[in-house]
Amino acid sequence: NELGMDVVFAGDGIPRFKDEIDKLLKVNYIYSNCQSNRQRAASVGFVGMKLYEQGKFVNSDEHAPNYLRLSQAERELKEKEQNK
């Protein structure tokens, strides 16, 4: 990927989409383990700790989430602005 880092999948969608991800994804990726595969702050910390142990880390200024979609509030605002 453009950041040169593994993509980390976490969440309750892993079982549903794992086969498709395995078949289609062409970049390096990992799945969070069962203790950290839910969307919780502690899960992010756990994955971060594992990556840090592997020597993979960024400083706090460089760290930013990569959301797959806009938040509900952002989607509703965008829709409202388009309907003016």
PDB file of C-alpha atoms in Angstrom:
ATOM      1  CA  ASN A   1       0.000   0.000   0.000  1.00  0.00           C
ATOM      2  CA  GLU A   2       1.045   3.639  -0.232  1.00  0.00           C
ATOM      3  CA  LEU A   3       2.206   3.740   3.414  1.00  0.00           C
ATOM      4  CA  GLY A   4       4.322   0.608   3.120  1.00  0.00           C
ATOM      5  CA  MET A   5       2.637  -0.924   6.162  1.00  0.00           C
ATOM      6  CA  ASP A   6       0.465  -3.978   6.705  1.00  0.00           C
ATOM      7  CA  VAL A   7      -3.276  -3.426   6.658  1.00  0.00           C
ATOM      8  CA  VAL A   8      -4.842  -4.570   9.941  1.00  0.00           C
ATOM      9  CA  PHE A   9      -8.374  -5.938   9.870  1.00  0.00           C
ATOM     10  CA  ALA A  10     -10.354  -5.834  13.101  1.00  0.00           C
ATOM     11  CA  GLY A  11     -14.008  -6.181  13.903  1.00  0.00           C
ATOM     12  CA  ASP A  12     -16.994  -8.420  13.767  1.00  0.00           C
ATOM     13  CA  GLY A  13     -16.986  -8.352   9.956  1.00  0.00           C
ATOM     14  CA  ILE A  14     -13.858 -10.505   9.729  1.00  0.00           C
ATOM     15  CA  PRO A  15     -15.675 -13.869   9.701  1.00  0.00           C
ATOM     16  CA  ARG A  16     -18.135 -12.603   7.081  1.00  0.00           C
ATOM     17  CA  PHE A  17     -15.537 -11.162   4.675  1.00  0.00           C
ATOM     18  CA  LYS A  18     -12.360 -13.165   5.411  1.00  0.00           C
ATOM     19  CA  ASP A  19     -12.605 -15.413   2.326  1.00  0.00           C
ATOM     20  CA  GLU A  20     -13.128 -12.435   0.012  1.00  0.00           C
ATOM     21  CA  ILE A  21     -10.266 -10.496   1.606  1.00  0.00           C
ATOM     22  CA  ASP A  22      -7.940 -13.494   1.279  1.00  0.00           C
ATOM     23  CA  LYS A  23      -8.889 -13.933  -2.370  1.00  0.00           C
ATOM     24  CA  LEU A  24      -8.824 -10.310  -3.520  1.00  0.00           C
ATOM     25  CA  LEU A  25      -6.329  -8.326  -1.455  1.00  0.00           C
ATOM     26  CA  LYS A  26      -2.909  -7.820  -3.053  1.00  0.00           C
ATOM     27  CA  VAL A  27      -1.155  -5.916  -0.226  1.00  0.00           C
ATOM     28  CA  ASN A  28       0.274  -7.292   3.016  1.00  0.00           C
ATOM     29  CA  TYR A  29      -2.383  -7.598   5.701  1.00  0.00           C
ATOM     30  CA  ILE A  30      -3.047  -9.217   9.044  1.00  0.00           C
ATOM     31  CA  TYR A  31      -6.133 -10.042  11.069  1.00  0.00           C
ATOM     32  CA  SER A  32      -6.282  -8.978  14.676  1.00  0.00           C
ATOM     33  CA  ASN A  33      -6.560 -11.921  17.038  1.00  0.00           C
ATOM     34  CA  CYS A  34      -9.764 -12.904  18.806  1.00  0.00           C
ATOM     35  CA  GLN A  35      -8.860 -10.894  21.928  1.00  0.00           C
ATOM     36  CA  SER A  36      -8.600  -7.690  19.930  1.00  0.00           C
ATOM     37  CA  ASN A  37     -10.909  -8.047  16.954  1.00  0.00           C
ATOM     38  CA  ARG A  38     -13.689  -5.789  18.197  1.00  0.00           C
ATOM     39  CA  GLN A  39     -13.808  -2.040  17.722  1.00  0.00           C
ATOM     40  CA  ARG A  40     -12.594  -0.917  21.143  1.00  0.00           C
ATOM     41  CA  ALA A  41      -9.845   1.475  22.127  1.00  0.00           C
ATOM     42  CA  ALA A  42      -8.091  -1.347  23.979  1.00  0.00           C
ATOM     43  CA  SER A  43      -8.074  -3.390  20.766  1.00  0.00           C
ATOM     44  CA  VAL A  44      -6.311  -0.609  18.902  1.00  0.00           C
ATOM     45  CA  GLY A  45      -3.770  -0.411  21.710  1.00  0.00           C
ATOM     46  CA  PHE A  46      -3.196  -4.158  21.611  1.00  0.00           C
ATOM     47  CA  VAL A  47      -2.608  -4.166  17.848  1.00  0.00           C
ATOM     48  CA  GLY A  48      -0.336  -1.133  18.237  1.00  0.00           C
ATOM     49  CA  MET A  49       1.674  -2.911  20.914  1.00  0.00           C
ATOM     50  CA  LYS A  50       2.163  -5.941  18.677  1.00  0.00           C
ATOM     51  CA  LEU A  51       3.280  -3.747  15.770  1.00  0.00           C
ATOM     52  CA  TYR A  52       5.650  -1.823  18.057  1.00  0.00           C
ATOM     53  CA  GLU A  53       7.198  -5.108  19.197  1.00  0.00           C
ATOM     54  CA  GLN A  54       7.892  -5.824  15.512  1.00  0.00           C
ATOM     55  CA  GLY A  55       9.605  -2.441  15.135  1.00  0.00           C
ATOM     56  CA  LYS A  56       6.685  -0.989  13.177  1.00  0.00           C
ATOM     57  CA  PHE A  57       5.537   2.323  14.556  1.00  0.00           C
ATOM     58  CA  VAL A  58       4.889   5.983  13.761  1.00  0.00           C
ATOM     59  CA  ASN A  59       4.967   8.981  16.049  1.00  0.00           C
ATOM     60  CA  SER A  60       1.743  10.578  17.243  1.00  0.00           C
ATOM     61  CA  ASP A  61       1.931  13.350  14.632  1.00  0.00           C
ATOM     62  CA  GLU A  62       1.943  10.774  11.822  1.00  0.00           C
ATOM     63  CA  HIS A  63      -0.719   8.504  13.264  1.00  0.00           C
ATOM     64  CA  ALA A  64      -4.200   8.837  11.814  1.00  0.00           C
ATOM     65  CA  PRO A  65      -7.019   6.351  11.275  1.00  0.00           C
ATOM     66  CA  ASN A  66      -7.944   5.378   7.751  1.00  0.00           C
ATOM     67  CA  TYR A  67     -11.723   5.157   7.767  1.00  0.00           C
ATOM     68  CA  LEU A  68     -13.451   3.120   5.095  1.00  0.00           C
ATOM     69  CA  ARG A  69     -16.442   5.443   5.012  1.00  0.00           C
ATOM     70  CA  LEU A  70     -17.620   8.783   6.332  1.00  0.00           C
ATOM     71  CA  SER A  71     -19.201   8.893   9.776  1.00  0.00           C
ATOM     72  CA  GLN A  72     -22.987   9.013   9.950  1.00  0.00           C
ATOM     73  CA  ALA A  73     -22.868  12.708  10.875  1.00  0.00           C
ATOM     74  CA  GLU A  74     -20.635  13.477   7.887  1.00  0.00           C
ATOM     75  CA  ARG A  75     -22.874  11.480   5.521  1.00  0.00           C
ATOM     76  CA  GLU A  76     -26.007  13.242   6.762  1.00  0.00           C
ATOM     77  CA  LEU A  77     -24.394  16.677   6.473  1.00  0.00           C
ATOM     78  CA  LYS A  78     -23.202  15.926   2.944  1.00  0.00           C
ATOM     79  CA  GLU A  79     -26.666  14.708   1.965  1.00  0.00           C
ATOM     80  CA  LYS A  80     -28.274  17.797   3.513  1.00  0.00           C
ATOM     81  CA  GLU A  81     -25.888  20.099   1.630  1.00  0.00           C
ATOM     82  CA  GLN A  82     -26.557  18.296  -1.661  1.00  0.00           C
ATOM     83  CA  ASN A  83     -30.322  18.641  -1.209  1.00  0.00           C
ATOM     84  CA  LYS A  84     -30.237  22.430  -0.762  1.00  0.00           C
TER      85      LYS A  84
END
